[in-house]
Amino acid sequence: MGGDPRPGTRCRACGGADGRVVLDLGDQPPWDRMPHRDVPLPDPAWPLRMWLCAGCGLAQLEDDADAVEELHGVEPRAMAEQSDRSVGRLAREGLVRPGGRVAEFGSPHGESWLPRLTGRGMTAVDPAAAPPDGVDLVVDFYGLLHEPDQAAALDRRVRLLRPGGTLALQLLPLGTVLRDGQWFDLRHGHYAYWSLPALDAALRRHGLGVHRAWWYPLSGGTLLVTARAGAAPDEATRALLDEERAAGVTDPSGLGRLQDAADGAHRLREWLAAERDAGRTVAAYGAASRAVPLVCRAGLDAGLLAAVGDASPAKQGRRMPGSDVPVVSPAELAALRPDRVVLFLPELAAEVRAALPAVEDGGGRWVVLDPAPHLLEPDRALSRG
Ligand SMILES: [Zn+2]
């Protein structure tokens, strides 16, 4: 499991040098640089490893691979609905109110919460030009994980707050990644994999404390966390903290289960080879960032996986990084008349099946990875036949 850390590795949050590699995916192309189809292989690739700090418990990207190009994906409806729920929750907590000032640190590949917040009467403030007396609310919507220097990033967020102000973060906690074996969430350009215990400890070093955390089913378990100065976790939040600790999120042997899951990617390849040998055409849906390490780790090519469908126009005409599998539009995917379509984003199942009835109408079946490939029952309610 793992290997020796690269000499000189320092924790992005606490600066500590003591830690170990808990997940090693070998050389991987950057997921955000989706090459055009006519760009010849091989693609450049860099080591992709998760390093766990023994001092503060932050799991983090060991090396940086110079991620540059950000392809904007189409935001899944599920994500937009979660944004509605999160902003609604903050409003019910009294944190979103007319006249209040909010600064947002957003994700380079997601939607902003600002229209939802200003729609409720808040005034949006540019984090780079905040008033000296601070803002009432700082929201971080998958922004923090994109920051190479986590200590500096936390400091920037905390400094913007007025006394008594609240920092709200939405994140995929490491406990979810670990429980579901989502090793493919390790990505170039995603520097920090926060667990709730590590986040609470880090925020305390910056003068805040986690106050509340709410669990939502998006992506298998998404957290909305609020923190402010002097706060202690309430009872429900303490239970979430204990649950993550018990799962082993700050423990190298607990996180070793991610390596075991990554080493199981060959099962997808074997299944695809069996499908090919049985004369069936298999495609996939969702050229998402998380699909890139899966395709590479499983060693897939267009002979095994005909295409990956994706609704984002920015991705069409391209191919999956590190392989010759083309990315095609949903209409092109349907035109292939695939016998099987592997859903790389299982939370999109209902949405994608409704949008592409041609797959099941043509006798095709949708497949989810849990983690072995598993055929979904045909959805009679969606069938037009
Ligand atoms: Zn650390």
Short mmCIF file of C-alpha atoms and ligand atoms in Angstrom, two decimals:
data_model
loop_
_atom_site.label_atom_id
_atom_site.label_comp_id
_atom_site.label_asym_id
_atom_site.label_seq_id
_atom_site.Cartn_x
_atom_site.Cartn_y
_atom_site.Cartn_z
CA MET A 1 0.00 0.00 0.00
CA GLY A 2 1.29 3.42 -0.97
CA GLY A 3 4.93 4.28 -1.18
CA ASP A 4 7.52 6.61 0.20
CA PRO A 5 6.50 10.24 0.05
CA ARG A 6 8.35 12.52 -2.33
CA PRO A 7 11.19 14.13 -0.36
CA GLY A 8 10.34 17.64 0.76
CA THR A 9 6.57 17.10 0.90
CA ARG A 10 4.96 19.56 3.30
CA CYS A 11 1.36 19.62 4.46
CA ARG A 12 -0.70 22.19 2.56
CA ALA A 13 -2.62 23.07 5.73
CA CYS A 14 -0.29 22.79 8.73
CA GLY A 15 3.16 22.74 7.11
CA GLY A 16 4.07 19.44 8.77
CA ALA A 17 6.51 17.08 7.03
CA ASP A 18 5.41 13.83 8.65
CA GLY A 19 3.02 11.80 6.55
CA ARG A 20 2.64 8.97 4.12
CA VAL A 21 1.25 8.13 0.71
CA VAL A 22 -2.11 6.38 1.18
CA LEU A 23 -3.26 6.15 -2.47
CA ASP A 24 -1.00 5.82 -5.49
CA LEU A 25 -2.66 5.83 -8.94
CA GLY A 26 0.61 5.85 -10.89
CA ASP A 27 1.00 8.27 -13.79
CA GLN A 28 -2.28 9.90 -14.82
CA PRO A 29 -3.04 12.55 -17.45
CA PRO A 30 -4.65 15.72 -16.09
CA TRP A 31 -8.41 15.18 -16.19
CA ASP A 32 -9.08 18.80 -17.16
CA ARG A 33 -7.06 18.72 -20.38
CA MET A 34 -9.36 16.75 -22.64
CA PRO A 35 -7.47 16.47 -25.93
CA HIS A 36 -9.03 16.94 -29.34
CA ARG A 37 -9.57 13.65 -31.13
CA ASP A 38 -6.79 14.30 -33.65
CA VAL A 39 -4.12 14.84 -30.96
CA PRO A 40 -2.02 11.68 -31.04
CA LEU A 41 -1.38 9.52 -27.99
CA PRO A 42 0.39 9.26 -25.62
CA ASP A 43 -0.81 12.16 -23.49
CA PRO A 44 1.49 13.68 -20.89
CA ALA A 45 0.97 12.11 -17.48
CA TRP A 46 2.11 12.83 -13.97
CA PRO A 47 2.19 10.85 -10.73
CA LEU A 48 -1.14 11.06 -8.92
CA ARG A 49 -0.82 10.30 -5.23
CA MET A 50 -2.72 11.11 -2.04
CA TRP A 51 -0.59 12.00 0.97
CA LEU A 52 -1.98 11.93 4.50
CA CYS A 53 -0.51 14.42 6.97
CA ALA A 54 0.25 12.70 10.27
CA GLY A 55 0.14 16.05 12.04
CA CYS A 56 -3.29 17.44 11.12
CA GLY A 57 -4.97 14.55 9.31
CA LEU A 58 -5.50 16.32 5.98
CA ALA A 59 -5.48 13.97 3.00
CA GLN A 60 -4.06 15.90 0.08
CA LEU A 61 -2.57 15.82 -3.38
CA GLU A 62 1.13 15.12 -3.06
CA ASP A 63 2.34 16.66 -6.32
CA ASP A 64 0.90 19.29 -8.58
CA ALA A 65 0.60 18.57 -12.28
CA ASP A 66 0.14 22.09 -13.59
CA ALA A 67 -3.59 21.89 -14.32
CA VAL A 68 -4.46 24.71 -16.70
CA GLU A 69 -7.50 24.30 -18.89
CA GLU A 70 -10.89 24.09 -17.21
CA LEU A 71 -13.66 22.61 -19.34
CA HIS A 72 -17.01 23.76 -18.12
CA GLY A 73 -19.35 20.86 -17.80
CA VAL A 74 -23.09 21.05 -17.86
CA GLU A 75 -24.18 21.24 -14.26
CA PRO A 76 -26.23 18.20 -13.39
CA ARG A 77 -29.71 18.99 -12.22
CA ALA A 78 -28.97 17.15 -8.99
CA MET A 79 -26.18 19.61 -8.21
CA ALA A 80 -28.42 22.63 -8.88
CA GLU A 81 -31.12 21.16 -6.67
CA GLN A 82 -28.58 20.66 -3.89
CA SER A 83 -27.51 24.31 -4.25
CA ASP A 84 -31.16 25.29 -3.74
CA ARG A 85 -31.33 23.10 -0.63
CA SER A 86 -28.05 24.41 0.78
CA VAL A 87 -28.93 28.06 0.28
CA GLY A 88 -32.39 27.37 1.71
CA ARG A 89 -30.82 25.77 4.76
CA LEU A 90 -28.51 28.76 5.30
CA ALA A 91 -31.55 31.03 5.01
CA ARG A 92 -33.46 29.02 7.64
CA GLU A 93 -30.44 29.36 9.92
CA GLY A 94 -30.79 33.14 9.58
CA LEU A 95 -27.51 33.44 7.67
CA VAL A 96 -29.04 34.67 4.41
CA ARG A 97 -30.97 37.86 4.94
CA PRO A 98 -31.75 41.03 3.00
CA GLY A 99 -29.01 43.63 3.35
CA GLY A 100 -26.40 41.09 4.46
CA ARG A 101 -23.08 41.00 2.65
CA VAL A 102 -21.75 37.79 1.13
CA ALA A 103 -18.47 36.86 -0.57
CA GLU A 104 -18.19 33.66 -2.57
CA PHE A 105 -15.25 31.39 -3.31
CA GLY A 106 -16.63 29.22 -6.07
CA SER A 107 -15.43 26.26 -8.04
CA PRO A 108 -13.90 26.76 -11.48
CA HIS A 109 -16.18 23.99 -12.75
CA GLY A 110 -19.47 24.61 -11.05
CA GLU A 111 -22.26 27.09 -10.83
CA SER A 112 -22.23 30.10 -8.51
CA TRP A 113 -24.52 30.45 -5.52
CA LEU A 114 -24.54 34.23 -5.86
CA PRO A 115 -27.77 34.54 -7.91
CA ARG A 116 -29.53 32.49 -5.23
CA LEU A 117 -28.07 34.67 -2.47
CA THR A 118 -28.63 38.06 -4.10
CA GLY A 119 -32.12 36.84 -5.06
CA ARG A 120 -32.78 36.69 -1.33
CA GLY A 121 -31.60 40.29 -0.92
CA MET A 122 -27.95 39.80 -0.04
CA THR A 123 -25.27 42.04 -1.50
CA ALA A 124 -22.45 40.20 -3.26
CA VAL A 125 -18.95 41.42 -2.47
CA ASP A 126 -15.84 40.64 -4.49
CA PRO A 127 -13.47 38.74 -2.15
CA ALA A 128 -10.59 40.79 -3.58
CA ALA A 129 -12.32 44.10 -2.74
CA ALA A 130 -14.12 43.40 0.52
CA PRO A 131 -15.08 46.25 2.86
CA PRO A 132 -12.73 46.69 5.84
CA ASP A 133 -15.48 45.84 8.34
CA GLY A 134 -15.95 42.45 6.68
CA VAL A 135 -18.89 40.46 5.35
CA ASP A 136 -21.64 38.56 7.16
CA LEU A 137 -21.25 35.37 5.18
CA VAL A 138 -18.46 33.76 3.21
CA VAL A 139 -19.59 30.82 1.09
CA ASP A 140 -17.25 28.26 -0.38
CA PHE A 141 -18.87 26.11 -3.03
CA TYR A 142 -16.16 23.54 -3.90
CA GLY A 143 -13.63 26.38 -3.99
CA LEU A 144 -11.27 25.32 -1.23
CA LEU A 145 -10.17 22.04 -2.78
CA HIS A 146 -8.74 23.93 -5.78
CA GLU A 147 -6.29 25.91 -3.63
CA PRO A 148 -2.69 24.61 -3.58
CA ASP A 149 -1.93 26.46 -0.34
CA GLN A 150 -4.72 25.45 2.02
CA ALA A 151 -3.44 27.48 4.98
CA ALA A 152 -3.40 30.68 2.91
CA ALA A 153 -6.81 29.87 1.43
CA LEU A 154 -8.42 29.35 4.83
CA ASP A 155 -6.81 32.54 6.06
CA ARG A 156 -8.27 34.53 3.11
CA ARG A 157 -11.76 33.24 3.86
CA VAL A 158 -11.57 33.84 7.60
CA ARG A 159 -10.15 37.37 7.22
CA LEU A 160 -13.14 38.46 5.15
CA LEU A 161 -15.61 37.77 7.95
CA ARG A 162 -16.94 40.51 10.17
CA PRO A 163 -16.84 39.65 13.91
CA GLY A 164 -19.54 37.02 14.40
CA GLY A 165 -19.68 36.26 10.66
CA THR A 166 -20.13 32.75 9.30
CA LEU A 167 -18.15 30.67 6.85
CA ALA A 168 -20.27 28.11 4.98
CA LEU A 169 -18.68 25.36 2.91
CA GLN A 170 -20.18 22.66 0.72
CA LEU A 171 -17.85 19.74 0.19
CA LEU A 172 -17.63 16.03 -0.49
CA PRO A 173 -16.12 14.75 2.76
CA LEU A 174 -13.39 12.15 2.75
CA GLY A 175 -15.69 9.87 4.76
CA THR A 176 -17.95 9.53 1.70
CA VAL A 177 -15.01 8.95 -0.64
CA LEU A 178 -13.72 6.24 1.69
CA ARG A 179 -17.06 4.56 2.44
CA ASP A 180 -17.91 4.27 -1.26
CA GLY A 181 -14.38 3.47 -2.41
CA GLN A 182 -14.42 6.59 -4.65
CA TRP A 183 -10.67 6.48 -5.31
CA PHE A 184 -11.26 8.24 -8.64
CA ASP A 185 -12.02 11.43 -6.73
CA LEU A 186 -8.24 11.87 -6.41
CA ARG A 187 -7.40 14.32 -9.20
CA HIS A 188 -4.73 16.65 -10.42
CA GLY A 189 -5.75 20.19 -9.49
CA HIS A 190 -7.81 19.01 -6.50
CA TYR A 191 -5.42 19.61 -3.65
CA ALA A 192 -7.36 18.85 -0.46
CA TYR A 193 -9.64 15.95 0.54
CA TRP A 194 -11.12 17.25 3.76
CA SER A 195 -12.72 15.08 6.35
CA LEU A 196 -14.94 16.82 8.87
CA PRO A 197 -12.49 16.14 11.76
CA ALA A 198 -9.51 17.53 9.81
CA LEU A 199 -11.55 20.54 8.68
CA ASP A 200 -12.69 21.29 12.23
CA ALA A 201 -9.09 21.13 13.48
CA ALA A 202 -7.83 23.35 10.65
CA LEU A 203 -10.56 25.95 11.15
CA ARG A 204 -9.71 26.07 14.86
CA ARG A 205 -6.13 26.94 13.93
CA HIS A 206 -7.61 29.88 12.01
CA GLY A 207 -9.85 31.03 14.86
CA LEU A 208 -13.12 29.41 13.77
CA GLY A 209 -14.87 26.23 14.84
CA VAL A 210 -17.29 23.99 13.01
CA HIS A 211 -20.76 24.72 14.33
CA ARG A 212 -23.22 22.77 12.22
CA ALA A 213 -22.89 20.19 9.47
CA TRP A 214 -25.79 18.86 7.42
CA TRP A 215 -25.56 15.66 5.42
CA TYR A 216 -27.17 15.37 1.96
CA PRO A 217 -27.30 12.34 -0.36
CA LEU A 218 -25.69 14.13 -3.37
CA SER A 219 -22.65 12.16 -4.66
CA GLY A 220 -23.14 9.56 -1.95
CA GLY A 221 -22.88 12.03 0.93
CA THR A 222 -22.25 15.76 0.67
CA LEU A 223 -21.80 18.10 3.62
CA LEU A 224 -22.89 21.68 4.14
CA VAL A 225 -20.76 23.00 7.01
CA THR A 226 -20.99 26.28 8.90
CA ALA A 227 -18.20 27.64 11.08
CA ARG A 228 -17.74 30.77 13.12
CA ALA A 229 -15.52 32.06 15.88
CA GLY A 230 -16.00 30.38 19.23
CA ALA A 231 -18.42 27.76 17.92
CA ALA A 232 -18.58 24.20 19.18
CA PRO A 233 -20.20 21.44 17.12
CA ASP A 234 -23.81 20.73 18.03
CA GLU A 235 -24.89 17.20 18.88
CA ALA A 236 -25.78 16.09 15.34
CA THR A 237 -22.49 17.48 14.06
CA ARG A 238 -20.53 15.69 16.78
CA ALA A 239 -22.16 12.48 15.60
CA LEU A 240 -20.96 13.16 12.03
CA LEU A 241 -17.46 13.90 13.34
CA ASP A 242 -17.42 10.62 15.30
CA GLU A 243 -18.75 8.69 12.32
CA GLU A 244 -15.95 9.94 10.06
CA ARG A 245 -13.28 9.28 12.67
CA ALA A 246 -14.60 5.74 13.15
CA ALA A 247 -14.45 5.20 9.37
CA GLY A 248 -10.69 5.85 9.50
CA VAL A 249 -10.47 9.13 7.57
CA THR A 250 -7.35 10.25 9.43
CA ASP A 251 -5.78 6.81 9.63
CA PRO A 252 -3.37 5.47 6.96
CA SER A 253 -4.66 1.91 7.26
CA GLY A 254 -8.29 3.08 6.95
CA LEU A 255 -7.47 5.06 3.81
CA GLY A 256 -5.64 2.05 2.41
CA ARG A 257 -9.07 0.72 1.45
CA LEU A 258 -9.05 3.33 -1.35
CA GLN A 259 -5.96 1.68 -2.83
CA ASP A 260 -7.72 -1.69 -2.72
CA ALA A 261 -10.69 -0.16 -4.59
CA ALA A 262 -8.41 1.43 -7.21
CA ASP A 263 -6.65 -1.87 -7.74
CA GLY A 264 -10.08 -3.36 -8.56
CA ALA A 265 -10.51 -1.20 -11.70
CA HIS A 266 -9.35 -4.13 -13.80
CA ARG A 267 -12.79 -5.69 -13.19
CA LEU A 268 -14.35 -3.09 -15.49
CA ARG A 269 -11.84 -3.96 -18.20
CA GLU A 270 -12.52 -7.68 -17.85
CA TRP A 271 -16.28 -7.11 -18.04
CA LEU A 272 -15.88 -4.95 -21.15
CA ALA A 273 -13.73 -7.62 -22.79
CA ALA A 274 -16.42 -10.22 -22.07
CA GLU A 275 -19.11 -7.95 -23.54
CA ARG A 276 -17.01 -7.40 -26.67
CA ASP A 277 -16.44 -11.13 -27.02
CA ALA A 278 -20.21 -11.64 -26.73
CA GLY A 279 -20.68 -9.24 -29.67
CA ARG A 280 -22.17 -6.39 -27.66
CA THR A 281 -21.37 -2.70 -28.17
CA VAL A 282 -20.68 -0.85 -24.93
CA ALA A 283 -20.56 2.94 -24.52
CA ALA A 284 -20.54 5.10 -21.42
CA TYR A 285 -22.20 8.30 -20.32
CA GLY A 286 -20.61 11.21 -18.46
CA ALA A 287 -17.13 12.40 -19.56
CA ALA A 288 -16.73 13.74 -16.06
CA SER A 289 -13.51 14.40 -14.24
CA ARG A 290 -13.98 11.30 -12.12
CA ALA A 291 -14.23 9.13 -15.24
CA VAL A 292 -10.71 10.02 -16.37
CA PRO A 293 -8.70 8.07 -13.77
CA LEU A 294 -11.17 5.20 -14.06
CA VAL A 295 -10.66 4.91 -17.83
CA CYS A 296 -6.87 5.19 -17.41
CA ARG A 297 -6.58 2.89 -14.41
CA ALA A 298 -8.72 0.25 -16.14
CA GLY A 299 -6.65 0.64 -19.33
CA LEU A 300 -9.67 1.19 -21.62
CA ASP A 301 -9.53 1.95 -25.32
CA ALA A 302 -12.07 2.42 -28.11
CA GLY A 303 -11.95 -1.30 -28.84
CA LEU A 304 -13.55 -1.93 -25.45
CA LEU A 305 -15.56 1.24 -24.92
CA ALA A 306 -16.96 2.71 -28.15
CA ALA A 307 -17.57 6.25 -26.88
CA VAL A 308 -18.45 8.37 -23.89
CA GLY A 309 -21.56 10.51 -24.29
CA ASP A 310 -21.67 13.93 -22.68
CA ALA A 311 -24.05 16.86 -23.04
CA SER A 312 -21.32 19.50 -22.72
CA PRO A 313 -20.56 21.02 -26.16
CA ALA A 314 -17.05 21.93 -24.91
CA LYS A 315 -16.17 18.24 -24.64
CA GLN A 316 -17.47 17.07 -28.01
CA GLY A 317 -14.87 16.41 -30.68
CA ARG A 318 -12.47 15.44 -27.93
CA ARG A 319 -11.38 12.15 -26.45
CA MET A 320 -10.88 10.83 -22.96
CA PRO A 321 -7.42 11.80 -21.66
CA GLY A 322 -4.93 8.95 -21.87
CA SER A 323 -7.06 6.90 -24.28
CA ASP A 324 -8.57 6.94 -27.76
CA VAL A 325 -12.16 6.69 -26.47
CA PRO A 326 -14.06 9.56 -28.18
CA VAL A 327 -16.42 11.90 -26.38
CA VAL A 328 -19.68 12.29 -28.31
CA SER A 329 -22.99 14.13 -27.99
CA PRO A 330 -26.00 12.33 -26.48
CA ALA A 331 -27.52 12.08 -29.99
CA GLU A 332 -24.34 10.47 -31.38
CA LEU A 333 -24.33 8.09 -28.44
CA ALA A 334 -27.90 7.01 -29.18
CA ALA A 335 -27.03 6.63 -32.88
CA LEU A 336 -24.41 4.02 -31.96
CA ARG A 337 -27.32 1.86 -30.73
CA PRO A 338 -25.23 0.59 -27.82
CA ASP A 339 -26.23 -2.66 -26.11
CA ARG A 340 -24.87 -1.37 -22.82
CA VAL A 341 -24.24 2.16 -21.52
CA VAL A 342 -22.11 2.48 -18.40
CA LEU A 343 -23.13 5.45 -16.26
CA PHE A 344 -19.99 7.14 -15.00
CA LEU A 345 -22.18 9.47 -12.91
CA PRO A 346 -24.68 7.18 -11.19
CA GLU A 347 -26.55 10.08 -9.58
CA LEU A 348 -27.56 11.12 -13.09
CA ALA A 349 -29.37 7.84 -13.73
CA ALA A 350 -32.93 9.19 -13.65
CA GLU A 351 -32.05 12.34 -15.59
CA VAL A 352 -30.03 10.61 -18.32
CA ARG A 353 -32.47 7.73 -18.80
CA ALA A 354 -35.30 10.21 -19.24
CA ALA A 355 -33.24 12.28 -21.69
CA LEU A 356 -32.13 9.26 -23.73
CA PRO A 357 -35.10 6.89 -23.99
CA ALA A 358 -33.65 5.68 -27.32
CA VAL A 359 -31.10 3.54 -25.44
CA GLU A 360 -33.69 1.39 -23.70
CA ASP A 361 -36.20 1.60 -26.55
CA GLY A 362 -33.50 0.10 -28.77
CA GLY A 363 -33.01 -2.82 -26.37
CA GLY A 364 -29.96 -1.34 -24.66
CA ARG A 365 -29.39 -1.46 -20.92
CA TRP A 366 -27.91 1.04 -18.53
CA VAL A 367 -25.09 -0.17 -16.30
CA VAL A 368 -23.86 1.22 -12.98
CA LEU A 369 -20.57 0.43 -11.26
CA ASP A 370 -21.01 -0.52 -7.63
CA PRO A 371 -18.09 -1.19 -8.11
CA ALA A 372 -18.61 -4.26 -10.28
CA PRO A 373 -20.72 -3.54 -13.41
CA HIS A 374 -24.41 -4.03 -12.66
CA LEU A 375 -27.27 -3.83 -15.19
CA LEU A 376 -30.18 -1.57 -14.26
CA GLU A 377 -33.63 -3.02 -14.80
CA PRO A 378 -35.35 -1.55 -17.86
CA ASP A 379 -37.47 1.40 -16.79
CA ARG A 380 -41.00 0.54 -18.01
CA ALA A 381 -42.30 3.91 -16.92
CA LEU A 382 -39.93 5.64 -19.32
CA SER A 383 -40.53 3.27 -22.19
CA ARG A 384 -42.63 4.59 -25.01
CA GLY A 385 -43.26 1.06 -26.29
ZN ZN B 1 -1.02 18.86 8.14
#
